[in-house]
Tab-separated table of C-alpha atoms and ligand atoms in Angstrom:
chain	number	residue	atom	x	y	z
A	1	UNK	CA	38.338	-40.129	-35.039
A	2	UNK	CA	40.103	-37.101	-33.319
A	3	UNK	CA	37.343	-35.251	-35.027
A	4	UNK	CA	34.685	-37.063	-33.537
A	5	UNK	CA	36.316	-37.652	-30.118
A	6	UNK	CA	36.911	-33.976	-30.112
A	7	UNK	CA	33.290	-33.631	-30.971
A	8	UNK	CA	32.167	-35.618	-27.910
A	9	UNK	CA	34.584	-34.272	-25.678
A	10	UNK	CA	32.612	-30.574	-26.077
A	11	UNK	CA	28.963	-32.123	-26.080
A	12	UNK	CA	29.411	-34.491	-23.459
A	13	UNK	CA	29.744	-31.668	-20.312
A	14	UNK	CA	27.103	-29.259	-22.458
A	15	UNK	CA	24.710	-32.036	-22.325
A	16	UNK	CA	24.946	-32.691	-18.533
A	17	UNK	CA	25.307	-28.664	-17.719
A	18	UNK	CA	21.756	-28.417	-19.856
A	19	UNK	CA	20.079	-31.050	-17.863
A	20	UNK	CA	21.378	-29.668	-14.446
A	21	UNK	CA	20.711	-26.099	-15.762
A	22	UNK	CA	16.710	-27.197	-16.214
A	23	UNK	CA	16.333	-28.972	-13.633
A	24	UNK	CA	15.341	-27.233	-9.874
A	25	UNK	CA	18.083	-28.347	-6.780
A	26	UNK	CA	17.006	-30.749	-4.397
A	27	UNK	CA	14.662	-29.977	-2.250
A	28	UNK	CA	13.558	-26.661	-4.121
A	29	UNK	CA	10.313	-27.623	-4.998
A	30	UNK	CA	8.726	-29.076	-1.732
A	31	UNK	CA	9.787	-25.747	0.076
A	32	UNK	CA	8.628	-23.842	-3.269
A	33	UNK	CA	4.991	-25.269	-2.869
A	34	UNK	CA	4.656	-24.376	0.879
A	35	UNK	CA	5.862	-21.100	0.217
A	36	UNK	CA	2.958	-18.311	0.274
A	37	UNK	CA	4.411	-15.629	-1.898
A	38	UNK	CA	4.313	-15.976	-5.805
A	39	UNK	CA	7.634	-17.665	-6.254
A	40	UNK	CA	9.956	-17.841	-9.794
A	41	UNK	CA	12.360	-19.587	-10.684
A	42	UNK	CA	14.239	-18.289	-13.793
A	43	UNK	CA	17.009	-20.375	-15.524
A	44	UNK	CA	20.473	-19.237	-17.243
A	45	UNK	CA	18.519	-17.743	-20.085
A	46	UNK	CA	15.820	-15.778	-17.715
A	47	UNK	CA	13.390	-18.390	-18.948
A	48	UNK	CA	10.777	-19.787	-16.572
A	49	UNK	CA	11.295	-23.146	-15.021
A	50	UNK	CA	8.773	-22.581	-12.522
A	51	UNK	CA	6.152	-20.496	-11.260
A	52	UNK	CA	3.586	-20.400	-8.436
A	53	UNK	CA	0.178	-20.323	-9.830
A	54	UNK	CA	0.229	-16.885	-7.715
A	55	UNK	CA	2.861	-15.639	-9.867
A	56	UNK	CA	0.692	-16.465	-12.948
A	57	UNK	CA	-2.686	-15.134	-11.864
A	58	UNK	CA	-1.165	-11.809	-10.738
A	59	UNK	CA	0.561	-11.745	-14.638
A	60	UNK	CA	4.209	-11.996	-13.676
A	61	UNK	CA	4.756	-14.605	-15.606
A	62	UNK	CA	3.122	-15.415	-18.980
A	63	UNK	CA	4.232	-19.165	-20.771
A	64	UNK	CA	7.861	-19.428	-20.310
A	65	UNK	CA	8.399	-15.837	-19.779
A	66	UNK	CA	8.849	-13.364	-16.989
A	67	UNK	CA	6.461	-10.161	-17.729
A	68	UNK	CA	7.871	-7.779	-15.374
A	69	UNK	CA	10.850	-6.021	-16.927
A	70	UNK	CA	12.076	-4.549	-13.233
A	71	UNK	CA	12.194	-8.246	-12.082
A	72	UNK	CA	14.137	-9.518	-15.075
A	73	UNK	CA	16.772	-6.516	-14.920
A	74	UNK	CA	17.438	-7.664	-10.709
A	75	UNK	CA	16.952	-11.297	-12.288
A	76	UNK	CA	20.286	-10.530	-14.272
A	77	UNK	CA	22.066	-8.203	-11.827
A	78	UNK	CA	21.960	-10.918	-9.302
A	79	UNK	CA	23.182	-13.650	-11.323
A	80	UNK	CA	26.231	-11.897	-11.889
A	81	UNK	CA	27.253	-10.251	-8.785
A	82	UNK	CA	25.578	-13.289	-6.964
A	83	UNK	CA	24.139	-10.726	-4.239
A	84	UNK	CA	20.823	-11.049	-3.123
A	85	UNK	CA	18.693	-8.291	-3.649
A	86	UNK	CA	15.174	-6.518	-2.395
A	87	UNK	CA	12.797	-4.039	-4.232
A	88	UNK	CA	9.288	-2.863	-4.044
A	89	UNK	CA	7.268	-3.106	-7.284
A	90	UNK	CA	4.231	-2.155	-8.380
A	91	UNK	CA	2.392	-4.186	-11.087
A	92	UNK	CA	-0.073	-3.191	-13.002
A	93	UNK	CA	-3.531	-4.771	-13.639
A	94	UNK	CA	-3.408	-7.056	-16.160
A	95	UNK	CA	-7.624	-7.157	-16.720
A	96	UNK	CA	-9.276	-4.256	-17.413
A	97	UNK	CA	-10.528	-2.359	-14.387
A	98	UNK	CA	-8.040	-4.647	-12.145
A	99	UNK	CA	-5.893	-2.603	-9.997
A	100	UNK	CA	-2.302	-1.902	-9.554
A	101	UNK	CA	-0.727	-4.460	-7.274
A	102	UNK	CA	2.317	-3.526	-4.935
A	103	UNK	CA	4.679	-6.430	-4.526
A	104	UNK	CA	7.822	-6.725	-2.130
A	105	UNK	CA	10.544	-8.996	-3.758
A	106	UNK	CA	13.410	-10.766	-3.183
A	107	UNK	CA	15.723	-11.908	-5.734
A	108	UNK	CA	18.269	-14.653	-4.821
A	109	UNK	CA	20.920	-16.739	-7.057
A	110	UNK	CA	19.856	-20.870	-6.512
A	111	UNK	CA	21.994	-23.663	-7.256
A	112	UNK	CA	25.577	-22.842	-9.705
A	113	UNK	CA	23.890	-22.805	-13.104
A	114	UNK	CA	22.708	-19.867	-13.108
A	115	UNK	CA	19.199	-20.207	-11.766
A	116	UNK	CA	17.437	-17.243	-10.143
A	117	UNK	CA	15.163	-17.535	-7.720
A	118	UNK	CA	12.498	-14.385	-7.465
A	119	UNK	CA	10.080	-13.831	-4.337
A	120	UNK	CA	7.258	-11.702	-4.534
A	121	UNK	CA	4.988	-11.050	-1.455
A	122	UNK	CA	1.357	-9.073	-2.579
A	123	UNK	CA	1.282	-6.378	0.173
A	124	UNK	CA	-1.454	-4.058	-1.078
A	125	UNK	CA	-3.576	-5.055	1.481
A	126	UNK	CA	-1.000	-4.432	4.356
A	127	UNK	CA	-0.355	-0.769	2.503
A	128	UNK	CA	-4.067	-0.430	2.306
A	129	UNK	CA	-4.532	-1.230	6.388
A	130	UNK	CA	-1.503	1.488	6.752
A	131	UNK	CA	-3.402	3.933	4.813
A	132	UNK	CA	-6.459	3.338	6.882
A	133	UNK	CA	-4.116	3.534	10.400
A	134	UNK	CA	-2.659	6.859	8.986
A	135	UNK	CA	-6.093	8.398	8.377
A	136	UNK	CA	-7.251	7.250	11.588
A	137	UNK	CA	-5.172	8.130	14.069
A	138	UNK	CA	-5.078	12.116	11.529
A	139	UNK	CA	-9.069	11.658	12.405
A	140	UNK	CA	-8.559	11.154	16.124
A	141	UNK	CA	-6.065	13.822	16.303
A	142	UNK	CA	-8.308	16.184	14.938
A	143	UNK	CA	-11.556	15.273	16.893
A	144	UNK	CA	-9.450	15.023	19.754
A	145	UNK	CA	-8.362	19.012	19.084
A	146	UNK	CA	-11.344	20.319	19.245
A	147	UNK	CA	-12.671	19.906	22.928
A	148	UNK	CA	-8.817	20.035	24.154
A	149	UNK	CA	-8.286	23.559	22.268
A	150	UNK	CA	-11.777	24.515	23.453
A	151	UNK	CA	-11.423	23.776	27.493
A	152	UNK	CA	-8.216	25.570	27.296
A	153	UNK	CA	-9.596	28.943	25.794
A	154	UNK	CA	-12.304	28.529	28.168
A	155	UNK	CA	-9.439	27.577	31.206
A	156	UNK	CA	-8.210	31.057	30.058
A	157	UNK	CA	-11.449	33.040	29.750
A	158	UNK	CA	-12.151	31.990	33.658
A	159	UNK	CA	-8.715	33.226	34.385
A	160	UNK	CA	-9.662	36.625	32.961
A	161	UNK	CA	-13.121	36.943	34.645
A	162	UNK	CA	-11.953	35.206	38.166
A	163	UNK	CA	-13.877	38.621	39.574
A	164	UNK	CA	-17.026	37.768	37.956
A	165	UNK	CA	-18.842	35.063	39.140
A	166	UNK	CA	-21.564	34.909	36.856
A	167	UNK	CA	-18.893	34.386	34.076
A	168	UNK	CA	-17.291	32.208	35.721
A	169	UNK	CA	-20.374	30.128	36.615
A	170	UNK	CA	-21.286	30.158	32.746
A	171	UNK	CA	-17.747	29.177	31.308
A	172	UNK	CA	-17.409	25.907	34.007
A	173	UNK	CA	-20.765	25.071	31.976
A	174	UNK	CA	-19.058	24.619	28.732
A	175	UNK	CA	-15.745	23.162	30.407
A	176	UNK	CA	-18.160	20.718	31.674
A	177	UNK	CA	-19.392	20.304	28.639
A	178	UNK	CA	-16.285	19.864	26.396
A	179	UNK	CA	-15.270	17.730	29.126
A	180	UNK	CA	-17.732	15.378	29.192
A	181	UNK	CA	-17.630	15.573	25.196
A	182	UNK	CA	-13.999	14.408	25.279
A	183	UNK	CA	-15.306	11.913	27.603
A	184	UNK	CA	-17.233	10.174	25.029
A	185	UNK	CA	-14.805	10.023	22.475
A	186	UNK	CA	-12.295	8.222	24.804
A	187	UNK	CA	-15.103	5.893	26.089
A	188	UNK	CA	-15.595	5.143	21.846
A	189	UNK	CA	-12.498	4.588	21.308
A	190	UNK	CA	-11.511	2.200	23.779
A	191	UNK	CA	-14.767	0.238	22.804
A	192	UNK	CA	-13.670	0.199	19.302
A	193	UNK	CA	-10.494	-0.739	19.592
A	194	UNK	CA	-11.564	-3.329	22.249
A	195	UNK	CA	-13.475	-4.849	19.436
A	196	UNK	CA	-11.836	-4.744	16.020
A	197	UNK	CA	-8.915	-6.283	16.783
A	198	UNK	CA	-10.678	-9.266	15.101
A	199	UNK	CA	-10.281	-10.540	18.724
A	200	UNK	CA	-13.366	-12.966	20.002
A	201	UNK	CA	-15.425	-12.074	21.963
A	202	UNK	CA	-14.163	-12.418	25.903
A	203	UNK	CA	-16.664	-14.695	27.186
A	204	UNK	CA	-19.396	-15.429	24.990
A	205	UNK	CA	-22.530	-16.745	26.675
A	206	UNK	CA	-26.556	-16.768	25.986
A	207	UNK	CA	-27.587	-13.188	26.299
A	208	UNK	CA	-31.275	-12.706	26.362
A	209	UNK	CA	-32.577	-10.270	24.169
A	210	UNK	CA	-35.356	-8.761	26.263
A	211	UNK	CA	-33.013	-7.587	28.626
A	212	UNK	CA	-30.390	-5.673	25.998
A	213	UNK	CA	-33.486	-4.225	25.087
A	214	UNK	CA	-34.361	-2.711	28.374
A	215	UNK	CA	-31.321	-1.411	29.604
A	216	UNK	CA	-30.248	-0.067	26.028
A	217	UNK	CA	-33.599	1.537	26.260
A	218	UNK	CA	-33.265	2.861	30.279
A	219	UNK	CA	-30.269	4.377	29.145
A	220	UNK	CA	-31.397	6.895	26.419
A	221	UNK	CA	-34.724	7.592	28.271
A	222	UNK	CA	-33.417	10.782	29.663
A	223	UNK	CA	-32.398	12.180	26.209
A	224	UNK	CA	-35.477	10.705	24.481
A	225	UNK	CA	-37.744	12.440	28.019
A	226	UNK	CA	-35.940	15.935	26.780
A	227	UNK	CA	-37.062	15.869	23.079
A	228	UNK	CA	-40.800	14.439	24.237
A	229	UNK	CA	-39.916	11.006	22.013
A	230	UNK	CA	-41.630	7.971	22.877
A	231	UNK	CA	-39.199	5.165	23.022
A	232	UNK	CA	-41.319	1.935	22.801
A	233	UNK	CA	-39.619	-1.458	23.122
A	234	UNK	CA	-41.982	-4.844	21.950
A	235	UNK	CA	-41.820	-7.814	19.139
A	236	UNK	CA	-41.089	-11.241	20.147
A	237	UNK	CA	-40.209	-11.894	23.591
A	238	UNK	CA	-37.915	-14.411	25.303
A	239	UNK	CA	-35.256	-14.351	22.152
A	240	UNK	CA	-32.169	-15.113	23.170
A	241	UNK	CA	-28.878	-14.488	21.194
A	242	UNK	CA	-25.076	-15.769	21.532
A	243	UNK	CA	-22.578	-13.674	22.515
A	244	UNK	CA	-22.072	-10.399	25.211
A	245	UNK	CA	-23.951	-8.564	26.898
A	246	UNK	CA	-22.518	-5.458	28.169
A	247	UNK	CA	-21.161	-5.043	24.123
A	248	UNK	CA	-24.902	-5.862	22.640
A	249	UNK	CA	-26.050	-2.976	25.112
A	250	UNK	CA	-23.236	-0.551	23.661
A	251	UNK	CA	-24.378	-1.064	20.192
A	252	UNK	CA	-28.390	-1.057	20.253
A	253	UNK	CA	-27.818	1.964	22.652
A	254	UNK	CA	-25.740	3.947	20.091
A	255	UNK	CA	-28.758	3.542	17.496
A	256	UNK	CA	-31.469	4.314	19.988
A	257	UNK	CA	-29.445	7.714	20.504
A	258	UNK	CA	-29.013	8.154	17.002
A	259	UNK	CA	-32.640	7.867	16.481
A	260	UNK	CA	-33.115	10.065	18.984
A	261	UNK	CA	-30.826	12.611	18.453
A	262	UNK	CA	-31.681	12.914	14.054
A	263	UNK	CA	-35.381	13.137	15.221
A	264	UNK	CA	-37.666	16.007	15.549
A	265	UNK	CA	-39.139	16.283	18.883
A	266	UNK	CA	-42.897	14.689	19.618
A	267	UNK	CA	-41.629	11.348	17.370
A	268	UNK	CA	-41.597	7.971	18.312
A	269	UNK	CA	-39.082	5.757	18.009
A	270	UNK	CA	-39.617	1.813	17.907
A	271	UNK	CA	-37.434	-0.677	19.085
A	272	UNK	CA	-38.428	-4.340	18.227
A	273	UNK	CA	-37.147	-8.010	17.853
A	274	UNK	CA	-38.323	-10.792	15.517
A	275	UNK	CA	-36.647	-14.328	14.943
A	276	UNK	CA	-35.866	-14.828	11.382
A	277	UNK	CA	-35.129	-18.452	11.403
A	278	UNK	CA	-31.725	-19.365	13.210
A	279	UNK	CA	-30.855	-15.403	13.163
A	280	UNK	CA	-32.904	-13.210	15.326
A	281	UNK	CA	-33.238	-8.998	14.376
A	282	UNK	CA	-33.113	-6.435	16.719
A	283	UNK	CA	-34.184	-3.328	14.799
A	284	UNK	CA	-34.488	0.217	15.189
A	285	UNK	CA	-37.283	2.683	13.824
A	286	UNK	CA	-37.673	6.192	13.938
A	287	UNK	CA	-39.204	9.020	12.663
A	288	UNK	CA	-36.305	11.554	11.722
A	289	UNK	CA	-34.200	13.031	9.292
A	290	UNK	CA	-33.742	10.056	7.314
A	291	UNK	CA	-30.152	9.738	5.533
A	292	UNK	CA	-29.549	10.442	1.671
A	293	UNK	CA	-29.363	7.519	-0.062
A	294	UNK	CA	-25.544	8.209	-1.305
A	295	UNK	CA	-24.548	8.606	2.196
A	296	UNK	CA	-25.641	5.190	3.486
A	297	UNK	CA	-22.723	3.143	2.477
A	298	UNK	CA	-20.424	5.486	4.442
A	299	UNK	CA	-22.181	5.784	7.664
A	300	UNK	CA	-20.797	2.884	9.153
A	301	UNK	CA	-17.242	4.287	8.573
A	302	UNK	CA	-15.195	6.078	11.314
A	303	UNK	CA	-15.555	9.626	11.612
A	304	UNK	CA	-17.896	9.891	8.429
A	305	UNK	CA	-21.103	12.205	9.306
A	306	UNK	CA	-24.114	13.432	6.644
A	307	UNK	CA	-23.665	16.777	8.389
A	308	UNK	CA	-20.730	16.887	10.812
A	309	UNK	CA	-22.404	20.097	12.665
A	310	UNK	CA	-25.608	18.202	12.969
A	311	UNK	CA	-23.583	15.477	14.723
A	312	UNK	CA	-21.509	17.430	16.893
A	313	UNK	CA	-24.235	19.671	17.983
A	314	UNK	CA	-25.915	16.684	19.239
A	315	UNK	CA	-22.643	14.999	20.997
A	316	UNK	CA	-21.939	12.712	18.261
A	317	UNK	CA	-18.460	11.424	18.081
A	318	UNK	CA	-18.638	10.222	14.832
A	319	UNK	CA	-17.984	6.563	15.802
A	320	UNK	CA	-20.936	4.956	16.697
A	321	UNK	CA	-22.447	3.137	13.987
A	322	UNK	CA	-18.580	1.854	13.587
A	323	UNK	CA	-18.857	0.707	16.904
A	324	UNK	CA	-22.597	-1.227	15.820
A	325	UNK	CA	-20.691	-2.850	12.855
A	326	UNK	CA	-17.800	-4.094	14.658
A	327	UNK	CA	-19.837	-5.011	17.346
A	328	UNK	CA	-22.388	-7.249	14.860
A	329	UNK	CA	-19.522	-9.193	12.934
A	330	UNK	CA	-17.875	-9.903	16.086
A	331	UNK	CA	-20.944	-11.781	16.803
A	332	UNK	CA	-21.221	-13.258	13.681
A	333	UNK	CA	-24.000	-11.212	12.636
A	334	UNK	CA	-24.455	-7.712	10.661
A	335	UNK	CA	-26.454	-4.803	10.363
A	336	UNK	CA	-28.469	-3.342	7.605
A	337	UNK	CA	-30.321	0.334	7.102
A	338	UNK	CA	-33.202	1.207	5.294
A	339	UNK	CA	-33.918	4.981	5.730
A	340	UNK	CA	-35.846	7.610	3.348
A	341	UNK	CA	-35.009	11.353	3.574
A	342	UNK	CA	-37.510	13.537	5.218
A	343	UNK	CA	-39.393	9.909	6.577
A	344	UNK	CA	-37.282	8.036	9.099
A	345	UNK	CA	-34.311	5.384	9.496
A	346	UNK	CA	-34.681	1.791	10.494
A	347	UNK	CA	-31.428	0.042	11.680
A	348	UNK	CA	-31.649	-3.717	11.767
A	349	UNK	CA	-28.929	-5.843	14.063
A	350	UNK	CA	-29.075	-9.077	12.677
A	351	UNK	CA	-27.594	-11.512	15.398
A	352	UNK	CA	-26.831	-15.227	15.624
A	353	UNK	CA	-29.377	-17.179	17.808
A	354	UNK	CA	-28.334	-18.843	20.812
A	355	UNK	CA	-28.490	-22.460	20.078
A	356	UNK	CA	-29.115	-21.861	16.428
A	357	UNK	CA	-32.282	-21.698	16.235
A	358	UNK	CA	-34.122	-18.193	17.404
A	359	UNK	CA	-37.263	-19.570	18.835
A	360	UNK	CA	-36.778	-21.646	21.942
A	361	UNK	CA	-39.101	-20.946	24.352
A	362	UNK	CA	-42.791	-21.416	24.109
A	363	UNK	CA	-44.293	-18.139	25.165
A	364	UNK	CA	-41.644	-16.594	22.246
A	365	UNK	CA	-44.065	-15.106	19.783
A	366	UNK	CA	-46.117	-13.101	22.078
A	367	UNK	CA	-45.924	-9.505	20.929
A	368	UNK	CA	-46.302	-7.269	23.701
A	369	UNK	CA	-44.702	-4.123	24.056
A	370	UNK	CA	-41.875	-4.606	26.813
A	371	UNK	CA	-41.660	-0.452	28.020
A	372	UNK	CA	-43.511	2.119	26.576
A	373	UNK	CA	-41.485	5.543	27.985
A	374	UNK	CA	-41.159	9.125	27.738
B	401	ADP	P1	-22.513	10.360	15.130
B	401	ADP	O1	-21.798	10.383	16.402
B	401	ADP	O2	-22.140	11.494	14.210
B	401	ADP	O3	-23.990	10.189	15.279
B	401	ADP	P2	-22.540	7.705	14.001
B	401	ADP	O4	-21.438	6.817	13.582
B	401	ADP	O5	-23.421	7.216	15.087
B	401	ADP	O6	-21.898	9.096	14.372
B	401	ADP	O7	-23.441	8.022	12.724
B	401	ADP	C1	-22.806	8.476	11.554
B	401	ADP	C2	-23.727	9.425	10.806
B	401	ADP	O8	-24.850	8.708	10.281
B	401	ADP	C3	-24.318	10.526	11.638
B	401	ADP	O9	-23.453	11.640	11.740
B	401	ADP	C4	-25.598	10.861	10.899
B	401	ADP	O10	-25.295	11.745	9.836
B	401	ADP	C5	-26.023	9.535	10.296
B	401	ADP	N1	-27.060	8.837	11.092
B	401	ADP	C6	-26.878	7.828	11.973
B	401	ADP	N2	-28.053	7.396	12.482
B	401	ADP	C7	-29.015	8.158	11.927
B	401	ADP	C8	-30.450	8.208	12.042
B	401	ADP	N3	-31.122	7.357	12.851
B	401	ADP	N4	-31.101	9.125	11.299
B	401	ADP	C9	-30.431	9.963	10.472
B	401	ADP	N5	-29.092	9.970	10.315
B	401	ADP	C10	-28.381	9.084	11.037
């Protein structure tokens, strides 16, 4: 009897410590489920009790058991110290090809039996938007060098020849001209960061097509007039489109100069619009340079160029087809390039139509050419 009341005297309290040791404290659960990082909770024996499915499909946890040895060694350094502790991790790929992913954790002692709870919050995205920032802002830096370093050698030259005017005269020509250069790379940049923010667009309204089309148009005739390129404007009139004006303008102008500017002189270059059921497609066709097919991916980056002296010789900042990209998602739309070395480009805006459907009016699938200019 003293045997056996001995016997339950030591199970008893083991039986209830197991039960309590397995089982999550109140409340754990609910806040578990609403949490948005992969969440673990590890018992006495650095088994599993319970993991996100996030914490599964990124291959923490496999079964009943924690996969990442870093985690487990905190797992056990915080269950006896009791201290809560943070760590950066990186994981890798658990499918072939998958990357590495970078993980900020949090390890945490829960309840009195032993339980660990482990946090881990997927931040290879934020790292990647860092790495973008930092190469961005290097990019800037360095475009931004250029003209500055260049108007103050030139602020210098003038000081030398202040007693010849001629000089002087010629130098003010390429002040004006680095000026105006680092003119146009402020202008992009506070366009671009005016629109990828994500932010919506200020006040959307209908925007009619025709007239982006005319004023994008007005405002490269002078360049097009001093290569002898024919800028025609037609398709489908009375289109209209949702969203704003002055930013619509900004983006089909930046591919009307690029056509102009990667064209030989004597070309044409066609600017038309089409419905295409509830979209409608602004495109852009010229005549030029055409852009190798490996390079077509990358235009639309920031500060990527096919041949940066070709781009800067012709004003380019390096930004403007980033600025036609941001400028088509934040309408909900996109745009596309087809282009053929040594043939010609054609840039296509594709563009949500005001009231969902493009064709509203009836005189909309006339095709006459809207401007025909030198
Ligand atoms: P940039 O200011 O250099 O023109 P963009 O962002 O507008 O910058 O264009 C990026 C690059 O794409 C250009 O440097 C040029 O190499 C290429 N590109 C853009 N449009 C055309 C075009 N119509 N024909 C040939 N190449 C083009």
């Amino acid at each position: 009897m003293a045997v056996r009341n001995h016997f339950d005297h030591r199970r008893v309290p083991d039986a209830t410590s197991e039960s309590e040791a397995t089982a999550l404290p109140n409340g754990v659960a609910s806040v578990l489920a609403v949490l948005p990082s992969s969440a673990v909770v590890l018992d006495r024996e650095d088994r599993v009790l319970r993991a996100s499915s996030a914490a599964r499909a990124f291959g923490l946890v496999k079964g009943d058991r924690m996969m990442a040895a870093e985690l487990l060694a905190l797992a056990r350094q915080v269950r006896r110290d009791g201290e809560i502790r943070e760590s950066e991790l990186e994981v890798a790929g658990h499918k072939f090809g998958q990357e590495a992913t970078s993980f900020a954790v949090r390890v945490a002692p829960l309840g009195s039996h032993g339980q660990v709870l482990v946090l881990a919050e997927d931040q290879t995205e934020r790292r990647r938007v860092e790495a973008v920032r930092r190469d961005f802002v290097a990019n800037v830096s360095h475009e931004l060098k250029t003209p500055v370093g260049a108007l103050s050698l030139l602020a210098e030259t003038i000081q030398d020849a202040a007693d010849d005017p001629e000089a002087v005269t010629r130098f003010a020509g390429r002040m004006q001209h680095e000026a105006a250069r680092l003119n146009y790379l402020v202008q992009d940049l506070i366009t671009l960061s005016r629109i990828q923010g994500g932010e919506p667009i200020p006040i959307p309204g209908p925007v009619p097509v025709d007239e982006v089309m005319h004023e994008a148009v007005d405002r490269c005739n002078t360049k097009a007039a001093a290569k002898d390129i024919t800028l025609v404007a037609g398709g489908t009139e009375g289109l209209r489109v949702w969203g704003d004006d002055e930013l619509l303008v900004t983006a089909l102008r930046n591919l009307i100069d690029n056509a102009v500017a990667y064209s030989p002189e004597h070309t044409r270059v066609v600017v038309s619009a089409r419905p295409a059921g509830e979209s409608v497609e602004i495109s852009v066709s010229d005549q030029g340079i055409g852009i190798p097919e490996s390079a077509q991916e990358r235009i639309f980056e920031r500060f990527f160029r096919v041949d940066a002296a070709r781009s800067r010789a012709t004003g380019g900042t390096g930004l403007g087809l980033a600025i036609v990209k941001h400028v088509s998602v934040a309408h909900g739309g996109e745009v596309a390039v087809w282009s053929k070395e040594g043939s010609g480009s054609t840039f296509t805006l594709r563009l949500p139509a005001f009231g969902g459907t493009a064709v509203t009016e009836s005189h909309s699938t006339t095709t006459t050419p809207l401007e025909a200019a030198k």
